[in-house]
Coordinates of C-alpha atoms and ligand atoms in Angstrom, one line a residue:
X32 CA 98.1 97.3 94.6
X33 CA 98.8 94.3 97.0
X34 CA 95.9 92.0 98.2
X35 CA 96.0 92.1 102.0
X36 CA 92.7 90.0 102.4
X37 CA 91.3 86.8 100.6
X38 CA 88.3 85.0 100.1
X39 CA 86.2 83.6 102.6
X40 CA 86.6 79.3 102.3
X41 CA 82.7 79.2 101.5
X42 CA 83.8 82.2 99.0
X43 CA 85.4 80.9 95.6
X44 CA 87.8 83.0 93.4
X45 CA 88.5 82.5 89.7
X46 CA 91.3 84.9 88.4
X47 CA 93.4 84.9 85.1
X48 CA 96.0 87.6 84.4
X49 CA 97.2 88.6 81.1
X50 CA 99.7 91.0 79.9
X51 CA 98.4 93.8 78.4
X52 CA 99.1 98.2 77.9
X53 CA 102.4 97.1 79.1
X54 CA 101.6 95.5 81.9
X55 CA 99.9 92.9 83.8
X56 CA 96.1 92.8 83.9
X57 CA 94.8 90.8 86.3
X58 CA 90.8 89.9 87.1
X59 CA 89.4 88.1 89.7
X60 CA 85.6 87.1 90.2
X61 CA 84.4 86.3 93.6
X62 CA 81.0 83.9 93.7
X63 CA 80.2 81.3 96.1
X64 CA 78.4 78.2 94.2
X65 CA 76.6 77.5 92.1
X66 CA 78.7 79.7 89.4
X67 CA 76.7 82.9 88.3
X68 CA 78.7 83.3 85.3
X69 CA 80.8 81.4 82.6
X70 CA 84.1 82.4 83.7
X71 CA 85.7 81.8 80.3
X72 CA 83.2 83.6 78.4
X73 CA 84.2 86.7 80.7
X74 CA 87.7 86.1 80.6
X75 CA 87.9 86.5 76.8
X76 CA 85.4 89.3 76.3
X77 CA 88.3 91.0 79.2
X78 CA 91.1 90.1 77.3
X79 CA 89.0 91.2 74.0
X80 CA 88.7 94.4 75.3
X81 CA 92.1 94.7 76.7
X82 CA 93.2 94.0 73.2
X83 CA 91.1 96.3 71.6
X84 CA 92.1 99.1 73.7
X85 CA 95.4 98.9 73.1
X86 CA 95.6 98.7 69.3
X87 CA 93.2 102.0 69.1
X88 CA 95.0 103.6 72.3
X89 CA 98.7 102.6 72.6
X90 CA 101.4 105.5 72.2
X91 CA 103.7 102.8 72.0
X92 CA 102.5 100.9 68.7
X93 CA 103.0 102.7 65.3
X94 CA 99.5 101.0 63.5
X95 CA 97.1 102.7 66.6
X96 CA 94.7 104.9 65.4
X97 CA 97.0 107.5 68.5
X98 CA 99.5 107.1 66.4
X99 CA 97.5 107.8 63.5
X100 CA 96.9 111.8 64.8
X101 CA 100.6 112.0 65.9
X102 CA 101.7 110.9 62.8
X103 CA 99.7 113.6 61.3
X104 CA 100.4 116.4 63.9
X105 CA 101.1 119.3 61.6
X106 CA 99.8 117.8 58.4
X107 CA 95.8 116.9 58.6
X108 CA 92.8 115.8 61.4
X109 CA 92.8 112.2 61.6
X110 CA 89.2 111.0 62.4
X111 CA 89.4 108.1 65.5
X112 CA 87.2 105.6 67.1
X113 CA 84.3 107.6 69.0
X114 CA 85.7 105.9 72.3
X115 CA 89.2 107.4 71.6
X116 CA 88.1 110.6 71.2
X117 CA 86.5 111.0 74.2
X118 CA 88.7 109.5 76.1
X119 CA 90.9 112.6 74.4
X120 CA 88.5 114.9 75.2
X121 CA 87.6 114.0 79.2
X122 CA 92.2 113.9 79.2
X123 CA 91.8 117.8 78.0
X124 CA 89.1 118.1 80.7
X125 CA 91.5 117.0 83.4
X126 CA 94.5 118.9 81.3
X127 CA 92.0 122.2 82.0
X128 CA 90.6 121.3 85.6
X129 CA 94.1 120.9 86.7
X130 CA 96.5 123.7 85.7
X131 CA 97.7 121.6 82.7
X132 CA 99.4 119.1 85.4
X133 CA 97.2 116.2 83.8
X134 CA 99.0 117.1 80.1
X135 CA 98.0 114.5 77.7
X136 CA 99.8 116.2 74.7
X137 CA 103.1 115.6 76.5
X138 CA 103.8 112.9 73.9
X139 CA 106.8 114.1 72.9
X140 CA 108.3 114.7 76.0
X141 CA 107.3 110.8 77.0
X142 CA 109.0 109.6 73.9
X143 CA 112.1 111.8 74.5
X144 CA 113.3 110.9 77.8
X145 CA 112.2 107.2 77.0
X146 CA 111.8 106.5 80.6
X147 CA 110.6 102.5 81.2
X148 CA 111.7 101.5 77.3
X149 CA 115.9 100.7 75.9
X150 CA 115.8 104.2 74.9
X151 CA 115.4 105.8 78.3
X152 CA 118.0 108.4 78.8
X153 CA 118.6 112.3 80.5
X154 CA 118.0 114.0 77.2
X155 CA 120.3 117.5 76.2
X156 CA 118.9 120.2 77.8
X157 CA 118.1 122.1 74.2
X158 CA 116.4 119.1 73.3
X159 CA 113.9 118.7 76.5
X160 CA 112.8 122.8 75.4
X161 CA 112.5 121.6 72.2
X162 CA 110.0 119.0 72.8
X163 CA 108.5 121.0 75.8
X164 CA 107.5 123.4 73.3
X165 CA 105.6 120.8 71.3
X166 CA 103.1 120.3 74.4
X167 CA 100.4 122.5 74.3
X168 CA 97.2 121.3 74.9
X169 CA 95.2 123.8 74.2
X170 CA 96.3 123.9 70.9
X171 CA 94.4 120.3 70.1
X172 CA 91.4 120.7 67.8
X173 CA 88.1 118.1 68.2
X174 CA 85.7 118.0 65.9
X175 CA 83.0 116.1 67.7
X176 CA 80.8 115.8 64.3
X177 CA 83.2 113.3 62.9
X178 CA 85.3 112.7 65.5
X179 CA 88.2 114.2 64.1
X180 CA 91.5 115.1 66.2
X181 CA 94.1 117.8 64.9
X182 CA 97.6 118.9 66.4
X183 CA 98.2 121.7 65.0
X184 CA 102.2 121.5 65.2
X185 CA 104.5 119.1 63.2
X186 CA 106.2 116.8 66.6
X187 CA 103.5 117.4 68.9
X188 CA 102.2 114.1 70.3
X189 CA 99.4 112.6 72.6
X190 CA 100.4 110.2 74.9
X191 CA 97.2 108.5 77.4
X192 CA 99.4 106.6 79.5
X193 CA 98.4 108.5 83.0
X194 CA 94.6 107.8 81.8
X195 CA 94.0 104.7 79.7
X196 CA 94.7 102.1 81.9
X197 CA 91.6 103.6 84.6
X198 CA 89.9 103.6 81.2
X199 CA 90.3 100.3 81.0
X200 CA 89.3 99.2 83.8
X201 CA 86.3 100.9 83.9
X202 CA 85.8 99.1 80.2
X203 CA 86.3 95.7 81.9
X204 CA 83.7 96.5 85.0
X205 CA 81.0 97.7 82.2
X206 CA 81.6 93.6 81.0
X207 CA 81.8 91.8 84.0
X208 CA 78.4 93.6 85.1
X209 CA 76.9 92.5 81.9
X210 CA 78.0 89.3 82.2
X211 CA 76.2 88.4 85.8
X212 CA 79.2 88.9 87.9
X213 CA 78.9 91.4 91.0
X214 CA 81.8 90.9 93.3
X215 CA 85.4 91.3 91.4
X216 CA 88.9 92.8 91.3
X217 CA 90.0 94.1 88.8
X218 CA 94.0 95.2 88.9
X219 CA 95.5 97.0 85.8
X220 CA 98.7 97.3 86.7
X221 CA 98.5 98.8 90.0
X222 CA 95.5 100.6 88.5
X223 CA 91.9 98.7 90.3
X224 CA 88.6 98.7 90.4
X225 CA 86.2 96.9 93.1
X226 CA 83.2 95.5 92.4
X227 CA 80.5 95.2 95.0
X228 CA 81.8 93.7 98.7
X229 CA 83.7 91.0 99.7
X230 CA 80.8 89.6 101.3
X231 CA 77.4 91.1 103.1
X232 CA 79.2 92.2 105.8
X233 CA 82.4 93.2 104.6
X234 CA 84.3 95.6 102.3
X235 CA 87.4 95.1 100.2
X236 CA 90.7 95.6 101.7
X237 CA 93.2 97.2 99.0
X238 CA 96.7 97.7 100.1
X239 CA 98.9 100.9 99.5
X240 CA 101.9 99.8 98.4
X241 CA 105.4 101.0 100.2
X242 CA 106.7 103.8 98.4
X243 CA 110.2 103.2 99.4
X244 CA 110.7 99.8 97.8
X245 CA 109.9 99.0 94.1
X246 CA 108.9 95.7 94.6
X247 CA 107.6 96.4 98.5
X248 CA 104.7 95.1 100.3
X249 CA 101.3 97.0 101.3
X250 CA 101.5 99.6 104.0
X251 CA 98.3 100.6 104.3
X252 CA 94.8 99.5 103.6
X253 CA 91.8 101.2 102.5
X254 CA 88.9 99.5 102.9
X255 CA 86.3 100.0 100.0
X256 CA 83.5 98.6 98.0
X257 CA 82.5 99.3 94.3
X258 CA 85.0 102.1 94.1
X259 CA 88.0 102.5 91.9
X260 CA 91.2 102.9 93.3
X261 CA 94.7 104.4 91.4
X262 CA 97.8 105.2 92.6
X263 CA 100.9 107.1 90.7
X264 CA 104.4 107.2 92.4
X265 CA 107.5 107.8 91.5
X266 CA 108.8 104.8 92.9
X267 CA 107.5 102.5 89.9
X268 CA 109.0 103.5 86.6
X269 CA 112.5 105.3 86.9
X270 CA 116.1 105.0 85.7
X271 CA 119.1 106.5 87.9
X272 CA 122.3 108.2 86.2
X273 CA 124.6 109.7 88.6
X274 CA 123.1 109.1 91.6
X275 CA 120.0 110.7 90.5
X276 CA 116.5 109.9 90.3
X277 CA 114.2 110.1 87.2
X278 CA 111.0 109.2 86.9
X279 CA 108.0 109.0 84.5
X280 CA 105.5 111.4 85.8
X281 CA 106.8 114.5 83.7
X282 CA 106.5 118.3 84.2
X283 CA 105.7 120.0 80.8
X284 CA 106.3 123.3 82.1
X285 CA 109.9 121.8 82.8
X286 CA 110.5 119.6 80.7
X287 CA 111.9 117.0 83.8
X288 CA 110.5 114.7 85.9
X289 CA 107.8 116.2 88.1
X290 CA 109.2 117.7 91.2
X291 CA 106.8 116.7 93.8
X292 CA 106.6 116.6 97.6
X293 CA 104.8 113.6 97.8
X294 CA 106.1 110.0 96.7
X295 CA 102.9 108.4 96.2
X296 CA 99.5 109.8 95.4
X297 CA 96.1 107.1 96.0
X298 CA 93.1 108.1 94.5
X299 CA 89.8 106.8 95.1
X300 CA 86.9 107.8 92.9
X301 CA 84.0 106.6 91.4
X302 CA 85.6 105.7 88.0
X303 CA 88.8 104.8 86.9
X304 CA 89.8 106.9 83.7
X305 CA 89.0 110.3 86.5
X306 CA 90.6 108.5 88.7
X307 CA 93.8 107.5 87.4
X308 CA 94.0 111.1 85.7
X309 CA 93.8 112.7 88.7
X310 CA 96.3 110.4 90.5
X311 CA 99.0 111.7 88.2
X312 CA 98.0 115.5 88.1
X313 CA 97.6 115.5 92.0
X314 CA 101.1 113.9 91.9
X315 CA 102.7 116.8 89.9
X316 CA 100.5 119.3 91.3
X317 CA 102.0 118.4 94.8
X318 CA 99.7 118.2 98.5
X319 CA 98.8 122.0 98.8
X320 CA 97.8 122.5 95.5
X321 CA 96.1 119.2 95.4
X322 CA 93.8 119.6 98.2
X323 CA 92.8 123.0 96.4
X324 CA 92.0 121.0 93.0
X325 CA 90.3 118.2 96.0
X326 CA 88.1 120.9 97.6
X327 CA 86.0 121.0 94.4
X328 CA 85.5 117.3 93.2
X329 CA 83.6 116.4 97.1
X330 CA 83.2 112.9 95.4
X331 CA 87.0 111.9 95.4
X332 CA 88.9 110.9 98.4
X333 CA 93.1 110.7 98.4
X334 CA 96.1 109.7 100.3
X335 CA 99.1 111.4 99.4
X336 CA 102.4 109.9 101.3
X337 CA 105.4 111.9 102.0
X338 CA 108.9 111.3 102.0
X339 CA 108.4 111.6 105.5
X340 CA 106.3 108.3 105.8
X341 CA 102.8 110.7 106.4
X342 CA 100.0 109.0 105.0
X343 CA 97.8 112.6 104.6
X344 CA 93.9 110.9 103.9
X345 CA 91.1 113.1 102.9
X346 CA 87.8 113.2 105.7
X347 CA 85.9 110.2 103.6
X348 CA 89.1 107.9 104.7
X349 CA 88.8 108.7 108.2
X350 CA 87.3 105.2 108.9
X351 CA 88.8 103.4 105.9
X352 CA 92.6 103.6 106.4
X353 CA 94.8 101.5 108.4
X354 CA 98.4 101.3 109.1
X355 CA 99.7 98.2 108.5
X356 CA 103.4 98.9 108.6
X357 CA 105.2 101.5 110.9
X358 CA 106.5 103.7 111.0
X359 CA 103.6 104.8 108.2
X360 CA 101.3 107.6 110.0
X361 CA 98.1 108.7 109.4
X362 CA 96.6 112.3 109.5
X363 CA 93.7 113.8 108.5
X364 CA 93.4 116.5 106.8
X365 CA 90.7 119.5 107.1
Ligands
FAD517 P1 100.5 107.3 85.7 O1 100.9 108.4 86.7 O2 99.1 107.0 85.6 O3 100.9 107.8 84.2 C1 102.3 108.1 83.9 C2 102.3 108.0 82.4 O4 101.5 109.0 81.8 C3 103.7 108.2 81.9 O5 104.4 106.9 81.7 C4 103.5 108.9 80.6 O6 103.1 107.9 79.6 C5 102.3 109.8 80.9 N1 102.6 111.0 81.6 C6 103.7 111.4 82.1 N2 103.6 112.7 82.7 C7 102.3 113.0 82.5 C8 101.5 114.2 82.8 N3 102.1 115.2 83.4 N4 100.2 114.2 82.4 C9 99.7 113.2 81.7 N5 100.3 112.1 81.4 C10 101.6 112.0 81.7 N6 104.5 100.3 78.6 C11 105.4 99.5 78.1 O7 106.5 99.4 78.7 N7 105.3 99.0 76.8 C12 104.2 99.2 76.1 O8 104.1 98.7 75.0 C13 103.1 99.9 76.7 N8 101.9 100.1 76.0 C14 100.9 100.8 76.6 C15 99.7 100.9 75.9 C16 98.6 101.6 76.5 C17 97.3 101.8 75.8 C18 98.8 102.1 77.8 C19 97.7 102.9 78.5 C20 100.0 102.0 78.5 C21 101.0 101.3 77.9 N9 102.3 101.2 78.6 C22 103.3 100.5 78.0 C23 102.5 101.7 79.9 C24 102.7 103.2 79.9 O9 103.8 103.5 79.1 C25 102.9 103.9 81.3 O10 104.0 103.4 81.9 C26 101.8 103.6 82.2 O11 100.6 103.9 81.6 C27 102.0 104.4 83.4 O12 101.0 104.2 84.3 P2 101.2 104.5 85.8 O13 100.0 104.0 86.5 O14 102.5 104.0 86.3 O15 101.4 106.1 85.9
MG518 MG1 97.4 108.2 86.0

């Protein structure tokens, strides 16, 4: 996510970033005088939450209570946080709505390739089967009366990396509306929410990044108000080993790195934790099959870019999109 638009000068901006879910959080609150809210007061109760979140949610830390029910995959239920295990529970929602590309008991695949950490590597080909084997979602047990998770099989592993961070950014929106504040961005690594408009008479403009550069600029915008906005690519978190290409948005069913026809996949939804699911599923699922999974959620819109340099928006963009950068094209699609 780039800004491609800033305040108005009778418009003030406060903004603090902090690093957090591996990666950079950053919030900023939009007010013009006199101040509606203490912005240190929000601030912390953000980077509370953000903190929160990733001690009970984190893959990546061995004391999280995630790492509590993959450490006892195989042996016994562990019984989580009530936010945790819904957040479990709407990521097998998503794993069921679409086709098991959204897989959030791909754990051990994540931790085998290693792809964004030291060990990130292009594992032996018996060992990707092996751990492919240990992703079956279906096989996860809930017990919603004590909020209990089970995985049934010793190795198998949850891993909310393609969800949590929508999560929590729909956490920090809940706490900036309590707190007063109605205009915002909030940008979870590349992950965002909007609140309210920039001003009476004019929406948010979020960029697209360019799919073609890691570190490139905005190609598009979308122009939005209290909406959430996600976007997965393969262009962000990769390694290269013999000329070739691999990236973190995996294929259970293979093993590998998705193979997709699209390089980036925006999705713009009400919430963040659907949206940011989604944004990864549609990515793997690739633009036919995507649309299909589209036609039956009317309240999310997309933009799925090609290798080509097509920007493909859903209907509810038509108005909302522009090019910024050629040779980026728009088309619409039925
Ligand atoms: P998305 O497309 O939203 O998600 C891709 C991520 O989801 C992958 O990295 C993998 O974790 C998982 N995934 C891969 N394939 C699938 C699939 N088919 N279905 C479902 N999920 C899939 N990064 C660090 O470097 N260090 C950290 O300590 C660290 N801690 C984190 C703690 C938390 C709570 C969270 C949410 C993230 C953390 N991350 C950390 C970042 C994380 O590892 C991912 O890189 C990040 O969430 C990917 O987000 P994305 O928007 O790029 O991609
Ligand atoms: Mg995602």
């Amino acid at each position: 996510m780039v800004f491609v638009q800033c305040a108005e000068p009778a418009d003030r901006r406060v903004e603090r970033s902090v690093y957090a879910l591996g990666t950079r959080c950053t919030v900023s609150l939009f007010y013009t005088a006199p101040l509606p809210f203490d912005p240190d007061a929000v601030f912390e109760a953000v980077s509370d939450r953000l903190q929160t979140i990733e001690q009970v949610m984190s893959a990546n830390r061995a004391d999280s209570q995630l790492s509590a029910i993959n450490n006892a995959a195989g042996k016994n239920p562990v019984a989580v946080a009530p936010a945790l295990f819904s957040l479990i529970k709407k990521s097998i929602g998503f794993a069921h709505k679409t086709d098991s590309a959204f897989n959030p008991a791909i754990g051990a695949l994540v931790k085998l390739w290693g792809i964004g950490f030291k060990n990130e590597q292009l594992p032996a080909a018996d060992a990707i089967q092996a751990a492919s084997a240990l992703t079956d979602w279906k096989t996860v047990r809930l017990n919603s009366s004590d909020t209990s998770v089970f995985l049934p099989i010793a190795g198998m592993e949850l891993d909310l990396g393609g969800i949590a961070k929508g999560y929590a950014a729909d956490e920090i929106a809940k706490i900036l509306r309590s707190m007063g504040v109605e205009r915002a961005i909030i940008n979870i690594g590349g992950t965002v929410i909007v609140l309210g408009k920039k001003n009476r008479t004019q929406l948010w403009k979020i960029g697209i990044k360019d799919p073609r550069r890691h570190d490139g600029g905005a190609v598009l915008s979308a122009a939005l108000s209290n909406a959430a906005f996600v976007t997965s690519g393969s262009y962000e978190r990769f390694f290269e080993q013999d000329g070739k290409r691999y990236h973190h948005i995996l294929d259970a069913t293979t093993g590998y790195p998705a193979v997709s026809d699209l390089v980036s996949v925006t999705i713009i939804g009400e919430n963040g934790a659907d949206a940011d699911a989604l944004a990864t599923a549609c990515f793997v699922l690739g633009k036919k099959k995507s649309l299909a999974l589209l036609k039956t959620l009317p309240q999310i819109n997309a933009v799925f870019i090609d290798a080509h340099n097509t920007a493909y928006i859903t209907d509810g963009l038509k108005n909302r999109i522009t090019v910024l950068e050629p040779p980026f094209r728009i088309q619409v699609l039925e």
